[in-house]
Amino acid sequence: MKDCLLNYDYSKLEEIIIGLGEKKFRAGQIFRGLYLGLDFSEMSDISKPLREKLLENFDAQPVSIIKKLVSADGTEKYLFKLRDGNIVEGVLMKYKYGNSICISTQVGCRMNCAFCASGLAGLIRNLEPAEILGEVIAVNRLIEGGLADKRKITNIVLMGSGEPLDNYDNVVSFLRLVSAKEGINISARNISLSTCGIVPKIYKLADEKIPVNLTISLHSPIDSERQEIMPIAKSYTIEEILKACEYYFEKTGRRYIFEYVLIKEKNDTERHVKTLISILKGRPCHVNLIRLNDVKEKNLQGGTEKDAYRFMGALEKGGISATVRRKMGEDIEGACGQLRRSYIENNEIKKEKR
Ligand code: SAH
């Protein structure tokens, strides 16, 4: 694959353009075009020879949208094709305050959580910063957004397929690029990073001075049971995670959030509520309860909406701030890894039939 200019920040891009024997101001035009989602051939403000020179050496857009599904609730699911043919997915959620996009950081995932479709085939590869950014740019262009004040995407959630802290350097580069003033300019406080809890990387992120919202996929308050749901729990205990969260709070001043997918009998009983309250009490945190979306390869059951609200009520009674996440996009396979998986399966079936 050719190198992708979207991997670089503005000053590095200037260097590259000067290195090609061009005037410095050209970098501004190219940068703008790239962030608007244009291919080199569409950058009408630069000369044809320069466009050709760029095309010889670099790729402009590393991500293209190959499928868009719209849910009855307005949620949009996107399938993104990368230059090597790999596919990742993203979800656009429309709220009163703006548009929030959930994007992927890896093709597949190594974490193999029991309820999640992304890890079913393991990790295929990390996304480059340009590719993570490309997901945002492609959707922003499709919904007719521009740059800075004219962007249509206002919030980003790194909660698609992949474990962001397992692709640490690229994810941090992405965070710097997407929050840079010259580009899309989405501030760190409007970005959430969701992790299964890779403790040393949480400390490292706290020191980066990019105060994104930290979300931890907890899914159980008891180490031995968490290990059954999330293999990564064998490497880091809940106590270690909580300490890292405290450090994150001290460094960034940002309250942290726990994600908790409710799985029938495995983590949604009275015993679990009590333990959860005891470990979280007094901490600057919030619990986001999520109803399990069925993944057909996984033999786990979610509860009803009523069960979720009962769990939430019990947490609140114990002094823990909690919400039940609105179930969005279920009809379009909104949960992590589901659409990509069904797309690949259907295409494979089609191939076999041919
Ligand atoms: N690796 C990161 C980010 C991706 S998974 C992490 O572990 O946080 C992020 C979230 O996707 C999970 O915490 C869970 O809230 C959600 N998720 C994944 N599969 C799901 C499913 N089958 N049903 C409901 N939520 C799911």
Coordinates of C-alpha atoms and ligand atoms in Angstrom, one line a residue:
M1 CA 0.0 0.0 0.0
K2 CA 1.1 3.6 -0.7
D3 CA 1.7 5.9 2.2
C4 CA -1.3 7.9 3.1
L5 CA -1.1 11.7 3.6
L6 CA -3.8 11.7 6.2
N7 CA -1.3 10.0 8.6
Y8 CA 0.5 13.3 9.0
D9 CA -0.3 16.6 10.7
Y10 CA -0.2 19.9 9.0
S11 CA 3.4 20.8 9.6
K12 CA 4.6 17.4 8.4
L13 CA 2.4 17.7 5.4
E14 CA 4.1 21.0 4.6
E15 CA 7.5 19.3 4.8
I16 CA 6.3 16.6 2.4
I17 CA 4.9 19.1 -0.1
I18 CA 8.1 21.2 0.0
G19 CA 10.1 18.0 -0.4
L20 CA 8.2 17.4 -3.7
G21 CA 9.5 20.7 -4.9
E22 CA 6.2 22.6 -4.4
K23 CA 5.4 25.9 -2.7
K24 CA 4.5 25.8 0.9
F25 CA 1.0 27.2 0.5
R26 CA 0.0 24.2 -1.6
A27 CA 0.0 22.2 1.6
G28 CA -3.0 24.2 2.9
Q29 CA -5.0 23.4 -0.2
I30 CA -4.1 19.7 -0.2
F31 CA -4.8 19.4 3.6
R32 CA -8.2 21.0 3.2
G33 CA -9.1 18.7 0.3
L34 CA -8.0 15.6 2.2
Y35 CA -10.1 16.6 5.2
L36 CA -13.1 17.3 3.1
G37 CA -12.8 13.7 1.8
L38 CA -11.6 14.5 -1.7
D39 CA -9.5 12.3 -3.8
F40 CA -6.5 13.9 -5.5
S41 CA -8.4 14.0 -8.8
E42 CA -11.2 16.1 -7.2
M43 CA -8.8 18.8 -5.9
S44 CA -9.6 21.3 -8.6
D45 CA -7.5 24.1 -7.0
I46 CA -4.2 22.3 -7.6
S47 CA -2.6 21.7 -11.0
K48 CA -2.9 18.5 -12.9
P49 CA 0.8 17.7 -12.8
L50 CA 0.8 18.1 -9.0
R51 CA -2.2 15.9 -8.7
E52 CA -0.5 13.3 -10.7
K53 CA 2.7 13.6 -8.7
L54 CA 0.7 13.1 -5.5
L55 CA -1.1 10.1 -6.9
E56 CA 2.2 8.5 -7.8
N57 CA 3.4 8.7 -4.3
F58 CA 0.5 8.7 -2.0
D59 CA -3.1 7.7 -1.4
A60 CA -5.6 10.4 -0.6
Q61 CA -8.6 8.6 1.0
P62 CA -7.9 5.3 2.7
V63 CA -11.5 4.5 3.4
S64 CA -14.6 4.2 1.2
I65 CA -18.1 3.5 2.2
I66 CA -19.4 0.4 0.6
K67 CA -22.7 0.0 2.4
K68 CA -25.0 2.2 4.5
L69 CA -28.0 0.8 6.5
V70 CA -30.5 3.1 8.2
S71 CA -32.4 1.8 11.2
A72 CA -36.0 2.6 12.0
D73 CA -34.7 4.8 14.9
G74 CA -32.5 6.8 12.5
T75 CA -29.2 5.2 13.5
E76 CA -27.0 4.6 10.5
K77 CA -24.6 1.7 10.1
Y78 CA -21.6 2.0 7.7
L79 CA -19.4 -0.6 6.2
F80 CA -16.0 0.9 5.4
K81 CA -13.7 -0.7 2.9
L82 CA -9.9 -0.3 3.4
R83 CA -7.4 -0.2 0.6
D84 CA -6.4 -3.8 1.1
G85 CA -10.0 -5.0 0.9
N86 CA -10.5 -5.4 4.6
I87 CA -13.7 -4.2 6.1
V88 CA -14.5 -2.4 9.3
E89 CA -17.7 -0.8 10.5
G90 CA -19.0 2.3 12.1
V91 CA -22.3 3.6 13.5
L92 CA -23.7 7.2 13.3
M93 CA -26.1 8.1 16.0
K94 CA -28.2 11.3 15.7
Y95 CA -28.9 13.1 18.9
K96 CA -30.3 16.5 19.7
Y97 CA -26.9 17.9 20.5
G98 CA -25.2 16.6 17.3
N99 CA -24.1 13.5 15.5
S100 CA -22.0 11.0 17.2
I101 CA -20.0 8.4 15.3
C102 CA -18.8 5.1 16.7
I103 CA -15.7 3.9 14.7
S104 CA -13.3 1.0 14.6
T105 CA -9.6 0.9 15.5
Q106 CA -8.7 -2.6 14.4
V107 CA -9.8 -5.1 11.8
G108 CA -11.1 -7.9 14.1
C109 CA -9.9 -8.0 17.7
R110 CA -7.6 -10.0 19.9
M111 CA -9.7 -9.7 23.1
N112 CA -12.3 -12.4 22.4
C113 CA -14.9 -11.2 24.9
A114 CA -17.7 -13.7 25.3
F115 CA -20.5 -11.6 24.0
C116 CA -18.8 -9.7 21.2
A117 CA -18.8 -10.6 17.5
S118 CA -15.6 -8.6 16.7
G119 CA -13.2 -11.1 18.3
L120 CA -14.7 -14.2 16.6
A121 CA -12.0 -14.4 14.0
G122 CA -9.2 -12.8 16.0
L123 CA -7.1 -9.8 15.1
I124 CA -6.4 -9.3 11.5
R125 CA -4.6 -6.0 11.6
N126 CA -4.3 -2.6 13.3
L127 CA -5.8 0.5 11.5
E128 CA -3.4 3.3 10.7
P129 CA -4.2 6.8 12.0
A130 CA -5.2 7.8 8.5
E131 CA -7.7 4.9 8.3
I132 CA -9.3 5.7 11.7
L133 CA -9.5 9.4 10.6
G134 CA -10.8 8.2 7.2
E135 CA -13.9 6.7 8.8
V136 CA -14.8 10.1 10.2
I137 CA -14.0 12.0 7.1
A138 CA -15.9 9.6 4.8
V139 CA -19.1 9.9 6.8
N140 CA -18.7 13.7 7.4
R141 CA -18.5 14.1 3.6
L142 CA -21.5 11.8 2.9
I143 CA -23.7 13.8 5.3
E144 CA -22.4 17.0 3.7
G145 CA -20.3 18.3 6.5
G146 CA -17.4 20.6 6.1
L147 CA -14.5 21.5 8.4
A148 CA -14.4 23.1 11.8
D149 CA -17.7 24.9 12.4
K150 CA -19.3 23.3 9.4
R151 CA -18.5 19.7 10.3
K152 CA -21.5 17.5 10.8
I153 CA -19.9 15.0 13.1
T154 CA -19.6 16.5 16.6
N155 CA -18.7 13.5 18.8
I156 CA -16.6 10.4 18.4
V157 CA -16.7 7.2 20.2
L158 CA -13.9 4.6 19.8
M159 CA -16.2 1.7 20.5
G160 CA -16.4 -0.1 17.1
S161 CA -14.4 -3.2 16.4
G162 CA -11.0 -3.5 17.9
E163 CA -9.4 -2.6 21.2
P164 CA -8.1 1.0 20.9
L165 CA -5.4 0.5 23.6
D166 CA -4.1 -2.5 21.8
N167 CA -3.3 -0.2 18.8
Y168 CA -2.0 2.5 21.1
D169 CA 0.3 4.6 19.0
N170 CA -2.0 4.8 16.0
V171 CA -5.0 5.7 18.2
V172 CA -3.1 8.4 20.0
S173 CA -1.9 9.9 16.6
F174 CA -5.5 9.7 15.4
L175 CA -6.7 11.6 18.5
R176 CA -4.2 14.3 17.9
L177 CA -5.1 14.6 14.2
V178 CA -8.8 14.7 14.6
S179 CA -8.7 17.3 17.4
A180 CA -6.3 19.6 15.6
K181 CA -7.7 23.0 14.9
E182 CA -6.8 23.0 11.2
G183 CA -8.7 19.8 10.5
I184 CA -12.0 18.5 11.7
N185 CA -11.3 20.1 15.1
I186 CA -13.3 17.8 17.4
S187 CA -12.2 18.5 20.9
A188 CA -11.0 15.7 23.2
R189 CA -13.9 16.3 25.5
N190 CA -16.2 15.2 22.7
I191 CA -14.3 12.0 22.2
S192 CA -14.7 8.8 24.2
L193 CA -12.3 5.9 24.2
S194 CA -13.6 2.5 25.3
T195 CA -11.3 -0.1 26.5
C196 CA -11.5 -3.6 28.0
G197 CA -9.0 -2.4 30.6
I198 CA -5.4 -2.6 29.5
V199 CA -4.0 -1.1 32.7
P200 CA -0.5 0.2 31.7
K201 CA -2.0 1.9 28.6
I202 CA -4.6 3.7 30.7
Y203 CA -1.7 5.3 32.7
K204 CA 0.1 6.1 29.5
L205 CA -3.0 7.7 28.0
A206 CA -3.6 9.8 31.2
D207 CA -0.1 11.4 30.6
E208 CA -0.7 12.2 26.9
K209 CA -2.6 15.5 27.7
I210 CA -5.5 14.5 25.4
P211 CA -8.3 14.5 27.9
V212 CA -10.7 12.1 26.2
N213 CA -13.5 10.5 28.1
L214 CA -12.4 7.2 29.4
T215 CA -14.9 4.3 29.2
I216 CA -14.1 0.9 30.7
S217 CA -15.9 -2.2 29.6
L218 CA -16.4 -3.8 33.0
H219 CA -19.2 -6.4 32.6
S220 CA -18.6 -7.9 36.0
P221 CA -17.5 -6.7 39.5
I222 CA -16.0 -10.1 40.4
D223 CA -12.5 -11.0 38.9
S224 CA -13.1 -14.7 38.6
E225 CA -16.4 -14.2 36.8
R226 CA -15.1 -11.3 34.7
Q227 CA -12.4 -13.7 33.4
E228 CA -15.1 -15.9 32.0
I229 CA -16.6 -13.0 30.1
M230 CA -13.4 -11.2 29.2
P231 CA -10.1 -13.1 28.8
I232 CA -8.1 -9.9 29.4
A233 CA -9.3 -10.0 33.0
K234 CA -6.7 -12.7 33.5
S235 CA -4.0 -10.1 33.0
Y236 CA -5.5 -7.2 35.0
T237 CA -7.6 -7.2 38.1
I238 CA -10.5 -4.9 38.7
E239 CA -8.6 -3.3 41.6
E240 CA -5.8 -2.5 39.2
I241 CA -8.3 -1.0 36.7
L242 CA -9.9 1.1 39.4
K243 CA -6.5 2.5 40.5
A244 CA -5.7 3.4 36.9
C245 CA -9.1 5.1 36.5
E246 CA -8.3 7.2 39.7
Y247 CA -5.0 8.2 38.1
Y248 CA -6.8 9.1 34.9
F249 CA -9.2 11.3 36.9
E250 CA -6.4 13.0 38.7
K251 CA -4.6 13.8 35.5
T252 CA -7.6 14.8 33.3
G253 CA -10.3 15.8 35.7
R254 CA -12.7 13.7 33.6
R255 CA -15.1 11.4 35.3
Y256 CA -14.9 7.9 33.9
I257 CA -17.6 5.6 32.7
F258 CA -18.2 1.9 33.1
E259 CA -19.9 -0.1 30.4
Y260 CA -21.9 -3.1 31.6
V261 CA -23.6 -5.4 29.2
L262 CA -26.3 -7.3 31.1
I263 CA -26.1 -11.0 30.5
K264 CA -28.8 -13.2 32.1
E265 CA -27.6 -14.9 35.2
K266 CA -23.9 -14.3 34.5
N267 CA -23.7 -10.7 35.7
D268 CA -27.2 -9.4 36.4
T269 CA -28.1 -10.8 39.8
E270 CA -28.6 -9.2 43.2
R271 CA -25.1 -10.4 44.2
H272 CA -23.6 -8.6 41.2
V273 CA -25.4 -5.4 42.0
K274 CA -24.2 -5.4 45.6
T275 CA -20.6 -6.1 44.7
L276 CA -20.7 -3.4 42.0
I277 CA -22.0 -0.9 44.5
S278 CA -19.3 -1.8 47.0
I279 CA -16.5 -1.4 44.5
L280 CA -17.7 1.8 42.8
K281 CA -19.1 3.7 45.8
G282 CA -17.7 7.2 46.2
R283 CA -15.8 7.1 42.9
P284 CA -16.3 9.9 40.2
C285 CA -17.8 7.5 37.8
H286 CA -21.0 6.5 36.0
V287 CA -22.4 3.1 34.9
N288 CA -23.8 2.7 31.5
L289 CA -26.0 -0.4 31.3
I290 CA -26.3 -2.1 28.0
R291 CA -28.8 -4.7 26.9
L292 CA -27.1 -7.6 25.1
N293 CA -27.6 -7.7 21.4
D294 CA -27.8 -11.3 20.4
V295 CA -24.8 -12.6 18.4
K296 CA -25.8 -15.8 16.8
E297 CA -22.5 -17.5 17.3
K298 CA -22.6 -16.8 21.1
N299 CA -24.8 -18.7 23.4
L300 CA -25.7 -15.9 25.8
Q301 CA -29.0 -14.4 26.8
G302 CA -29.8 -10.8 27.5
G303 CA -32.5 -9.6 29.8
T304 CA -35.6 -7.5 29.2
E305 CA -35.8 -3.8 29.4
K306 CA -37.5 -4.1 32.7
D307 CA -34.6 -6.2 34.1
A308 CA -32.2 -3.5 33.0
Y309 CA -34.1 -0.7 34.7
R310 CA -34.4 -2.8 37.8
F311 CA -30.6 -3.2 37.8
M312 CA -30.2 0.5 37.3
G313 CA -32.6 1.3 40.1
A314 CA -30.7 -0.9 42.5
L315 CA -27.4 0.8 41.6
E316 CA -28.9 4.3 42.1
K317 CA -30.3 3.2 45.4
G318 CA -26.7 2.3 46.4
G319 CA -25.5 5.7 45.4
I320 CA -24.1 4.9 42.0
S321 CA -25.0 7.0 39.0
A322 CA -26.4 4.8 36.2
T323 CA -28.3 4.9 33.0
V324 CA -29.6 2.3 30.6
R325 CA -28.3 2.9 27.1
R326 CA -31.1 3.3 24.6
K327 CA -31.0 0.2 22.4
M328 CA -30.2 1.7 19.0
G329 CA -29.8 0.1 15.7
E330 CA -30.6 -3.5 16.7
D331 CA -32.5 -4.1 13.5
I332 CA -29.3 -3.2 11.5
E333 CA -26.9 -5.3 13.6
G334 CA -25.7 -2.3 15.5
A335 CA -23.5 -4.1 18.0
C336 CA -19.8 -4.4 17.5
G337 CA -18.6 -6.5 14.6
Q338 CA -22.0 -7.9 13.7
L339 CA -22.6 -6.2 10.4
R340 CA -19.1 -6.8 9.1
R341 CA -19.5 -10.4 10.0
S342 CA -22.8 -10.9 8.3
Y343 CA -21.6 -9.0 5.3
I344 CA -18.5 -11.3 5.0
E345 CA -20.5 -14.4 5.5
N346 CA -23.2 -13.5 3.0
N347 CA -20.6 -12.6 0.4
E348 CA -18.8 -15.9 1.1
I349 CA -22.0 -17.8 0.7
K350 CA -22.6 -16.0 -2.6
K351 CA -19.1 -16.8 -3.8
E352 CA -19.6 -20.5 -3.0
K353 CA -22.9 -20.6 -4.9
R354 CA -21.3 -19.1 -8.0
Ligands
SAH1 N1 -12.5 -3.0 22.9 C1 -13.2 -1.9 23.4 C2 -14.1 -1.3 22.4 C3 -15.0 -2.2 21.6 S1 -16.3 -3.1 22.5 C4 -13.8 -2.3 24.7 O1 -13.8 -3.4 25.1 O2 -14.4 -1.4 25.3 C5 -17.2 -1.9 23.2 C6 -18.6 -2.2 23.7 O3 -19.4 -2.7 22.6 C7 -18.7 -3.2 24.8 O4 -18.4 -2.7 26.1 C8 -20.2 -3.3 24.7 O5 -20.8 -2.3 25.4 C9 -20.5 -3.2 23.3 N2 -20.9 -4.5 22.7 C10 -20.1 -5.4 22.0 N3 -20.9 -6.5 21.7 C11 -22.1 -6.3 22.1 C12 -23.3 -7.1 22.1 N4 -23.4 -8.3 21.6 N5 -24.4 -6.5 22.7 C13 -24.4 -5.3 23.3 N6 -23.3 -4.6 23.4 C14 -22.1 -5.0 22.8

